[in-house]
């Protein structure tokens, strides 16, 4: 008998965290490494949010709270969902957790039974399949390929739904592709979901505010109100407010599901950090104008990266609508050799060789379920991005 649980053998550690750690190790060993692996903005948390946290500490707001969040934060979340998404929720339909990750995990733990399928468009955020496995369900993938700008069609969704499908996980703008579904593209999917009343929708709106050009964000229950009773709308302050370390995520949905999620949280972590909750109240209720300022920076970086990577023979790079990632295809490089004769057999070899030769850390596509690709996070300085893309160009040019 092994000491570790059988469930644990079903999951793997997060490959994105592994890449970031590897890049940090090489840097610590004196190598000149540019990390394009991290999934967090390089901006600092806005000052008004930090001030709110300091004020909370000074006021002694440092004790336990209700397990799934203070009422003031739930009210701020309800106001945000109405303001930004035209969705009306009561505070007892809201759950606050330690990051978006815990919220999604709670929802899966609260609902999955052995044999239940969770439909996930691929490429996907690395944690979805493993969370499903940890919760005892079966991840099922539907490929959303580069020729469709990494978006799932209504036909693909229809074909992938089975009688065992419990959840459909939707993420727009997406990690890892940055693809964002327009209102009409999303409506095509929700029309399918309306016809399958046994399927619930878990929408991960984490990158809602990070979108560019004329893109208008939309979320499933807003586009198709008849799905309201089987939609869990998940979001958080991590990415838009540069608060990844504060660990606040939230969801709104049917009360019975929210109650079940609270039960899990109350017997595991209890409340998310009290001080962070007060900071999140300020994030959601305070001034929002810095979001547009940050987006100006992100769109400039996106354009820089897309242009420099698209100039490479063998790489094609669709222009994403949002988030801070691009997901170029390296189809044209597969089979080529490095100067030492290493064959680029797949995207993992590409990423390893790129790191070794050029000191640029990216995450390989297989980690996200669609190959041959790699993910670049452009949440870093223009200078670092220019240098990294110049090195990627030189590395690719060295392949024969
Ligand atoms: C799509 C997506 N959802 C959720 C999360 C989790 O966010 P948090 O840091 O709030 O747990 C991430 C973080 O990388 C993400 O990319």
Short mmCIF file of C-alpha atoms and ligand atoms in Angstrom, two decimals:
data_model
loop_
_atom_site.label_atom_id
_atom_site.label_comp_id
_atom_site.label_asym_id
_atom_site.label_seq_id
_atom_site.Cartn_x
_atom_site.Cartn_y
_atom_site.Cartn_z
CA UNK A 1 0.00 0.00 0.00
CA UNK A 2 1.39 3.43 -0.91
CA UNK A 3 1.25 6.32 1.53
CA UNK A 4 -0.07 8.85 -0.96
CA UNK A 5 -3.70 8.83 -2.04
CA UNK A 6 -4.79 7.23 -5.30
CA UNK A 7 -6.45 10.51 -6.28
CA UNK A 8 -3.10 12.25 -6.24
CA UNK A 9 -1.68 9.88 -8.84
CA UNK A 10 -4.26 11.30 -11.27
CA UNK A 11 -2.87 14.84 -11.21
CA UNK A 12 0.36 16.58 -12.19
CA UNK A 13 1.95 19.72 -10.75
CA UNK A 14 1.25 23.00 -12.55
CA UNK A 15 3.63 23.21 -15.56
CA UNK A 16 3.42 27.02 -15.63
CA UNK A 17 4.67 27.21 -12.05
CA UNK A 18 7.40 24.69 -13.01
CA UNK A 19 8.61 26.93 -15.86
CA UNK A 20 8.67 30.02 -13.66
CA UNK A 21 10.60 28.11 -10.98
CA UNK A 22 13.10 26.77 -13.53
CA UNK A 23 13.69 30.29 -14.92
CA UNK A 24 14.20 31.63 -11.37
CA UNK A 25 16.71 28.85 -10.63
CA UNK A 26 18.72 29.61 -13.78
CA UNK A 27 18.68 33.32 -12.93
CA UNK A 28 19.88 32.58 -9.40
CA UNK A 29 22.70 30.53 -10.93
CA UNK A 30 23.84 33.63 -12.84
CA UNK A 31 22.27 32.91 -16.25
CA UNK A 32 20.77 35.79 -18.21
CA UNK A 33 17.16 34.59 -18.36
CA UNK A 34 14.04 36.41 -19.53
CA UNK A 35 10.92 34.78 -18.09
CA UNK A 36 7.83 34.92 -20.29
CA UNK A 37 6.07 32.24 -18.28
CA UNK A 38 4.42 34.10 -15.44
CA UNK A 39 0.68 34.60 -15.42
CA UNK A 40 0.63 37.86 -13.52
CA UNK A 41 0.77 41.56 -14.38
CA UNK A 42 4.07 43.31 -13.75
CA UNK A 43 2.17 46.38 -12.46
CA UNK A 44 2.03 47.15 -8.76
CA UNK A 45 -1.29 46.92 -6.88
CA UNK A 46 -2.90 50.42 -7.07
CA UNK A 47 -2.15 52.63 -4.05
CA UNK A 48 -5.78 53.13 -3.00
CA UNK A 49 -6.13 49.36 -2.65
CA UNK A 50 -2.97 49.06 -0.58
CA UNK A 51 -4.18 51.96 1.59
CA UNK A 52 -7.47 50.16 2.21
CA UNK A 53 -5.53 47.13 3.45
CA UNK A 54 -3.39 49.26 5.77
CA UNK A 55 -6.54 50.96 7.08
CA UNK A 56 -8.13 47.55 7.70
CA UNK A 57 -5.13 46.49 9.77
CA UNK A 58 -5.15 49.77 11.72
CA UNK A 59 -8.87 49.33 12.43
CA UNK A 60 -8.28 45.84 13.79
CA UNK A 61 -10.06 44.06 10.95
CA UNK A 62 -7.70 41.16 11.43
CA UNK A 63 -9.92 38.38 12.75
CA UNK A 64 -11.91 35.51 11.25
CA UNK A 65 -14.80 36.46 9.01
CA UNK A 66 -17.74 34.43 7.69
CA UNK A 67 -16.17 31.46 5.86
CA UNK A 68 -17.07 32.69 2.39
CA UNK A 69 -16.54 36.40 2.86
CA UNK A 70 -17.63 39.64 4.51
CA UNK A 71 -20.99 41.11 3.58
CA UNK A 72 -19.35 44.37 2.41
CA UNK A 73 -17.34 42.46 -0.20
CA UNK A 74 -20.35 40.44 -1.30
CA UNK A 75 -22.26 43.70 -1.74
CA UNK A 76 -19.39 45.14 -3.80
CA UNK A 77 -19.41 41.98 -5.95
CA UNK A 78 -23.19 42.21 -6.50
CA UNK A 79 -22.79 45.88 -7.50
CA UNK A 80 -19.95 44.96 -9.89
CA UNK A 81 -21.93 42.15 -11.54
CA UNK A 82 -24.87 44.50 -12.09
CA UNK A 83 -22.70 47.41 -13.28
CA UNK A 84 -20.41 45.49 -15.63
CA UNK A 85 -22.39 42.39 -16.59
CA UNK A 86 -26.10 43.28 -16.21
CA UNK A 87 -26.43 40.37 -13.76
CA UNK A 88 -28.56 40.67 -10.65
CA UNK A 89 -27.52 38.63 -7.60
CA UNK A 90 -28.30 38.71 -3.88
CA UNK A 91 -25.42 38.52 -1.43
CA UNK A 92 -26.45 34.97 -0.46
CA UNK A 93 -25.70 33.93 -4.05
CA UNK A 94 -22.06 35.02 -3.76
CA UNK A 95 -19.01 33.13 -2.52
CA UNK A 96 -15.57 34.64 -1.86
CA UNK A 97 -12.52 32.38 -1.80
CA UNK A 98 -8.74 32.40 -1.66
CA UNK A 99 -8.25 33.30 -5.32
CA UNK A 100 -10.19 32.30 -8.40
CA UNK A 101 -8.49 28.93 -8.13
CA UNK A 102 -10.15 28.00 -4.85
CA UNK A 103 -13.53 29.14 -6.11
CA UNK A 104 -13.37 26.87 -9.16
CA UNK A 105 -12.04 24.02 -7.07
CA UNK A 106 -14.83 24.38 -4.48
CA UNK A 107 -17.47 24.32 -7.22
CA UNK A 108 -16.04 21.14 -8.75
CA UNK A 109 -15.62 19.47 -5.34
CA UNK A 110 -19.19 20.40 -4.47
CA UNK A 111 -20.72 18.86 -7.58
CA UNK A 112 -18.68 16.08 -9.19
CA UNK A 113 -19.37 12.39 -8.73
CA UNK A 114 -17.32 9.55 -10.28
CA UNK A 115 -18.04 9.35 -14.00
CA UNK A 116 -19.22 12.95 -14.33
CA UNK A 117 -17.69 14.66 -17.33
CA UNK A 118 -16.47 18.23 -17.47
CA UNK A 119 -16.18 19.64 -20.97
CA UNK A 120 -13.15 21.89 -21.43
CA UNK A 121 -12.17 23.63 -24.68
CA UNK A 122 -8.48 23.02 -25.45
CA UNK A 123 -6.14 24.80 -25.13
CA UNK A 124 -7.15 25.41 -21.54
CA UNK A 125 -5.81 26.95 -18.36
CA UNK A 126 -3.58 24.22 -16.92
CA UNK A 127 -5.48 23.79 -13.67
CA UNK A 128 -8.93 22.91 -15.05
CA UNK A 129 -8.28 19.25 -15.94
CA UNK A 130 -6.34 18.51 -12.76
CA UNK A 131 -8.93 20.13 -10.55
CA UNK A 132 -11.60 18.00 -12.23
CA UNK A 133 -9.48 14.90 -11.61
CA UNK A 134 -8.89 15.84 -7.96
CA UNK A 135 -12.63 16.25 -7.54
CA UNK A 136 -13.21 12.76 -8.98
CA UNK A 137 -14.58 13.76 -12.39
CA UNK A 138 -13.41 13.17 -15.95
CA UNK A 139 -12.10 16.05 -18.06
CA UNK A 140 -13.23 15.86 -21.70
CA UNK A 141 -11.59 18.13 -24.26
CA UNK A 142 -12.89 19.88 -27.33
CA UNK A 143 -10.11 21.32 -29.51
CA UNK A 144 -10.36 25.02 -30.41
CA UNK A 145 -7.63 25.40 -33.02
CA UNK A 146 -5.65 28.32 -34.46
CA UNK A 147 -7.61 28.37 -37.73
CA UNK A 148 -10.69 29.33 -35.66
CA UNK A 149 -8.65 31.80 -33.59
CA UNK A 150 -8.74 29.27 -30.74
CA UNK A 151 -12.51 29.56 -30.33
CA UNK A 152 -14.96 26.68 -30.09
CA UNK A 153 -17.79 26.58 -32.62
CA UNK A 154 -21.41 25.72 -31.83
CA UNK A 155 -21.04 22.49 -33.83
CA UNK A 156 -17.97 21.44 -31.86
CA UNK A 157 -19.72 22.14 -28.57
CA UNK A 158 -22.82 20.22 -29.64
CA UNK A 159 -20.72 17.23 -30.71
CA UNK A 160 -18.74 17.12 -27.46
CA UNK A 161 -21.72 17.12 -25.06
CA UNK A 162 -22.70 13.68 -23.77
CA UNK A 163 -25.36 12.54 -21.29
CA UNK A 164 -22.59 12.54 -18.65
CA UNK A 165 -21.52 16.16 -19.19
CA UNK A 166 -22.08 17.98 -15.92
CA UNK A 167 -20.18 21.22 -16.53
CA UNK A 168 -18.97 23.19 -19.50
CA UNK A 169 -16.00 25.37 -18.50
CA UNK A 170 -15.83 28.59 -20.48
CA UNK A 171 -12.94 31.07 -20.27
CA UNK A 172 -12.92 34.29 -22.29
CA UNK A 173 -10.56 36.08 -22.73
CA UNK A 174 -8.60 32.90 -22.46
CA UNK A 175 -5.49 31.75 -20.73
CA UNK A 176 -3.40 30.62 -22.71
CA UNK A 177 -4.53 32.05 -26.07
CA UNK A 178 -5.96 35.48 -25.20
CA UNK A 179 -8.94 34.62 -27.43
CA UNK A 180 -12.10 36.48 -26.50
CA UNK A 181 -15.58 35.49 -27.71
CA UNK A 182 -17.72 38.31 -29.07
CA UNK A 183 -21.36 38.53 -27.98
CA UNK A 184 -22.47 36.72 -31.16
CA UNK A 185 -19.85 33.99 -30.91
CA UNK A 186 -20.89 33.37 -27.32
CA UNK A 187 -24.59 33.43 -28.24
CA UNK A 188 -23.94 30.61 -30.71
CA UNK A 189 -22.58 28.54 -27.80
CA UNK A 190 -25.32 29.47 -25.33
CA UNK A 191 -27.95 28.50 -27.95
CA UNK A 192 -26.46 25.00 -27.86
CA UNK A 193 -26.39 24.97 -24.05
CA UNK A 194 -30.06 25.96 -23.87
CA UNK A 195 -30.85 22.71 -25.67
CA UNK A 196 -28.94 20.63 -23.07
CA UNK A 197 -30.51 21.39 -19.70
CA UNK A 198 -28.36 18.86 -17.83
CA UNK A 199 -25.19 20.85 -18.57
CA UNK A 200 -24.13 23.58 -16.13
CA UNK A 201 -21.89 26.46 -17.16
CA UNK A 202 -18.81 27.44 -15.17
CA UNK A 203 -17.61 30.68 -16.71
CA UNK A 204 -14.18 31.89 -15.66
CA UNK A 205 -14.22 35.64 -16.33
CA UNK A 206 -10.85 36.29 -14.70
CA UNK A 207 -9.54 38.32 -17.70
CA UNK A 208 -12.77 40.27 -18.24
CA UNK A 209 -11.18 43.71 -17.95
CA UNK A 210 -8.08 42.89 -19.97
CA UNK A 211 -9.35 43.29 -23.52
CA UNK A 212 -8.25 45.44 -26.43
CA UNK A 213 -9.26 47.27 -29.59
CA UNK A 214 -13.06 47.34 -29.91
CA UNK A 215 -13.69 44.05 -28.13
CA UNK A 216 -16.71 44.05 -25.83
CA UNK A 217 -16.68 41.51 -23.03
CA UNK A 218 -19.76 39.31 -22.54
CA UNK A 219 -20.52 36.51 -20.09
CA UNK A 220 -22.91 33.55 -20.64
CA UNK A 221 -25.72 34.40 -18.19
CA UNK A 222 -25.78 37.94 -19.60
CA UNK A 223 -25.96 36.78 -23.22
CA UNK A 224 -28.56 34.09 -22.46
CA UNK A 225 -30.53 34.93 -19.29
CA UNK A 226 -32.34 31.58 -19.38
CA UNK A 227 -29.02 29.98 -18.35
CA UNK A 228 -28.90 32.02 -15.13
CA UNK A 229 -30.15 29.12 -12.97
CA UNK A 230 -27.35 26.80 -14.09
CA UNK A 231 -24.45 29.21 -14.47
CA UNK A 232 -21.67 29.87 -11.99
CA UNK A 233 -20.06 33.18 -12.91
CA UNK A 234 -16.50 33.15 -11.55
CA UNK A 235 -14.14 36.07 -11.36
CA UNK A 236 -11.51 37.64 -9.12
CA UNK A 237 -9.32 40.63 -8.49
CA UNK A 238 -5.99 38.92 -9.23
CA UNK A 239 -5.29 39.94 -12.81
CA UNK A 240 -7.16 43.20 -13.50
CA UNK A 241 -6.16 44.82 -10.19
CA UNK A 242 -2.64 43.35 -10.10
CA UNK A 243 -3.54 41.55 -6.85
CA UNK A 244 -2.30 38.01 -7.54
CA UNK A 245 -0.69 37.70 -4.12
CA UNK A 246 -3.70 38.95 -2.19
CA UNK A 247 -5.68 35.80 -3.09
CA UNK A 248 -9.26 36.92 -3.58
CA UNK A 249 -11.60 35.27 -6.08
CA UNK A 250 -15.37 35.06 -6.14
CA UNK A 251 -18.36 33.47 -7.82
CA UNK A 252 -22.07 34.14 -8.12
CA UNK A 253 -24.66 31.51 -8.89
CA UNK A 254 -27.61 29.51 -7.60
CA UNK A 255 -27.90 29.66 -3.81
CA UNK A 256 -27.83 25.87 -3.27
CA UNK A 257 -24.51 25.64 -5.09
CA UNK A 258 -23.07 28.62 -3.20
CA UNK A 259 -24.17 26.97 0.09
CA UNK A 260 -22.42 23.75 -0.90
CA UNK A 261 -19.25 25.63 -1.79
CA UNK A 262 -19.34 27.40 1.58
CA UNK A 263 -19.58 24.03 3.36
CA UNK A 264 -16.36 22.88 1.67
CA UNK A 265 -14.54 26.11 2.39
CA UNK A 266 -15.69 26.17 6.02
CA UNK A 267 -14.13 22.73 6.54
CA UNK A 268 -10.91 23.44 4.66
CA UNK A 269 -9.42 26.95 4.59
CA UNK A 270 -12.24 28.98 6.20
CA UNK A 271 -12.34 32.64 5.23
CA UNK A 272 -9.98 34.19 2.69
CA UNK A 273 -7.52 36.64 4.29
CA UNK A 274 -9.56 39.32 6.07
CA UNK A 275 -7.22 42.17 5.13
CA UNK A 276 -7.28 41.12 1.47
CA UNK A 277 -11.07 41.08 1.55
CA UNK A 278 -11.12 44.74 2.63
CA UNK A 279 -8.60 45.56 -0.09
CA UNK A 280 -10.87 43.83 -2.62
CA UNK A 281 -13.83 45.95 -1.46
CA UNK A 282 -11.78 49.01 -2.43
CA UNK A 283 -10.68 47.40 -5.71
CA UNK A 284 -14.28 46.81 -6.79
CA UNK A 285 -15.85 49.99 -5.37
CA UNK A 286 -12.95 52.38 -5.96
CA UNK A 287 -11.80 54.18 -9.13
CA UNK A 288 -11.55 51.95 -12.19
CA UNK A 289 -9.80 54.35 -14.58
CA UNK A 290 -6.37 52.72 -14.21
CA UNK A 291 -7.77 49.64 -16.02
CA UNK A 292 -7.89 51.56 -19.31
CA UNK A 293 -4.40 52.95 -18.66
CA UNK A 294 -2.99 49.47 -18.05
CA UNK A 295 -4.73 48.16 -21.16
CA UNK A 296 -2.97 50.79 -23.29
CA UNK A 297 0.33 49.33 -22.11
CA UNK A 298 -0.81 45.75 -22.66
CA UNK A 299 -2.09 46.36 -26.19
CA UNK A 300 1.23 47.99 -27.14
CA UNK A 301 3.10 44.95 -25.84
CA UNK A 302 0.72 42.53 -27.54
CA UNK A 303 1.27 44.25 -30.88
CA UNK A 304 5.03 44.24 -30.39
CA UNK A 305 5.13 40.52 -29.61
CA UNK A 306 2.70 39.49 -32.36
CA UNK A 307 4.66 41.51 -34.93
CA UNK A 308 8.08 40.16 -33.92
CA UNK A 309 6.92 36.53 -33.67
CA UNK A 310 4.90 36.66 -36.91
CA UNK A 311 8.07 37.76 -38.72
CA UNK A 312 9.61 34.34 -37.98
CA UNK A 313 9.51 31.73 -40.71
CA UNK A 314 7.67 28.69 -39.35
CA UNK A 315 5.70 30.55 -36.67
CA UNK A 316 2.17 31.89 -37.00
CA UNK A 317 0.66 34.04 -34.29
CA UNK A 318 -3.03 35.00 -34.25
CA UNK A 319 -3.83 38.42 -32.72
CA UNK A 320 -5.70 37.83 -29.44
CA UNK A 321 -8.55 39.98 -28.15
CA UNK A 322 -7.49 40.00 -24.50
CA UNK A 323 -5.60 38.67 -21.46
CA UNK A 324 -1.80 39.07 -21.63
CA UNK A 325 -0.86 35.99 -23.59
CA UNK A 326 -0.17 35.02 -27.18
CA UNK A 327 -0.15 31.41 -28.31
CA UNK A 328 1.90 31.09 -31.50
CA UNK A 329 1.92 27.88 -33.50
CA UNK A 330 5.34 26.41 -34.33
CA UNK A 331 4.01 23.91 -36.85
CA UNK A 332 6.53 25.13 -39.43
CA UNK A 333 9.48 24.40 -37.13
CA UNK A 334 8.66 20.80 -36.24
CA UNK A 335 11.32 18.43 -37.60
CA UNK A 336 14.04 21.10 -37.81
CA UNK A 337 17.34 20.72 -35.96
CA UNK A 338 19.34 22.90 -33.59
CA UNK A 339 23.02 23.53 -34.50
CA UNK A 340 23.89 20.59 -32.17
CA UNK A 341 21.52 18.29 -34.06
CA UNK A 342 18.64 18.16 -31.55
CA UNK A 343 15.44 17.56 -33.52
CA UNK A 344 12.52 19.82 -32.62
CA UNK A 345 10.10 16.94 -32.33
CA UNK A 346 7.46 18.79 -30.37
CA UNK A 347 6.78 22.01 -28.48
CA UNK A 348 8.31 20.74 -25.25
CA UNK A 349 11.66 20.18 -26.99
CA UNK A 350 11.31 23.63 -28.58
CA UNK A 351 10.76 25.32 -25.20
CA UNK A 352 13.62 23.41 -23.55
CA UNK A 353 16.05 24.23 -26.35
CA UNK A 354 14.95 27.86 -26.43
CA UNK A 355 15.62 28.19 -22.72
CA UNK A 356 19.01 26.49 -22.98
CA UNK A 357 20.20 28.35 -26.09
CA UNK A 358 18.67 31.76 -25.62
CA UNK A 359 17.69 32.06 -21.98
CA UNK A 360 14.03 32.72 -22.84
CA UNK A 361 11.48 30.86 -20.70
CA UNK A 362 8.11 30.11 -22.32
CA UNK A 363 5.52 27.42 -21.55
CA UNK A 364 5.11 24.68 -24.16
CA UNK A 365 1.70 24.08 -25.71
CA UNK A 366 1.26 20.46 -24.60
CA UNK A 367 0.83 21.78 -21.05
CA UNK A 368 -2.33 23.55 -22.24
CA UNK A 369 -3.63 20.67 -24.34
CA UNK A 370 -2.97 22.00 -27.85
CA UNK A 371 0.28 21.49 -29.79
CA UNK A 372 2.60 22.44 -31.36
CA UNK A 373 2.49 25.87 -29.72
CA UNK A 374 4.01 27.88 -26.94
CA UNK A 375 2.58 30.51 -24.64
CA UNK A 376 4.16 33.90 -24.19
CA UNK A 377 3.05 36.07 -21.30
CA UNK A 378 3.64 39.69 -22.30
CA UNK A 379 3.05 40.99 -18.77
CA UNK A 380 6.62 42.25 -18.62
CA UNK A 381 8.52 45.36 -19.78
CA UNK A 382 8.72 46.40 -23.44
CA UNK A 383 12.51 46.15 -23.25
CA UNK A 384 12.41 42.58 -21.93
CA UNK A 385 9.84 41.62 -24.58
CA UNK A 386 11.90 43.13 -27.41
CA UNK A 387 15.03 41.37 -26.23
CA UNK A 388 13.18 38.07 -25.73
CA UNK A 389 11.57 38.18 -29.19
CA UNK A 390 14.91 39.10 -30.78
CA UNK A 391 16.41 36.03 -29.10
CA UNK A 392 13.49 33.82 -30.23
CA UNK A 393 14.01 35.11 -33.80
CA UNK A 394 17.73 34.27 -33.62
CA UNK A 395 17.05 30.81 -32.15
CA UNK A 396 14.51 29.97 -34.85
CA UNK A 397 16.86 31.26 -37.56
CA UNK A 398 19.55 28.89 -36.23
CA UNK A 399 17.30 25.85 -36.85
CA UNK A 400 17.88 23.97 -40.08
C1 LIG B 1 -8.00 31.51 -16.48
C2 LIG B 1 -7.60 31.64 -15.06
N1 LIG B 1 -8.52 31.42 -14.11
C3 LIG B 1 -8.21 31.49 -12.81
C4 LIG B 1 -6.94 31.81 -12.40
C5 LIG B 1 -6.64 31.82 -10.92
O1 LIG B 1 -6.54 33.06 -10.40
P1 LIG B 1 -6.16 33.29 -8.87
O2 LIG B 1 -4.75 33.74 -8.86
O3 LIG B 1 -7.13 34.36 -8.43
O4 LIG B 1 -6.36 32.03 -8.13
C6 LIG B 1 -5.95 32.04 -13.34
C7 LIG B 1 -4.57 32.33 -12.92
O5 LIG B 1 -3.61 32.13 -13.62
C8 LIG B 1 -6.29 31.97 -14.71
O6 LIG B 1 -5.38 32.18 -15.66
#
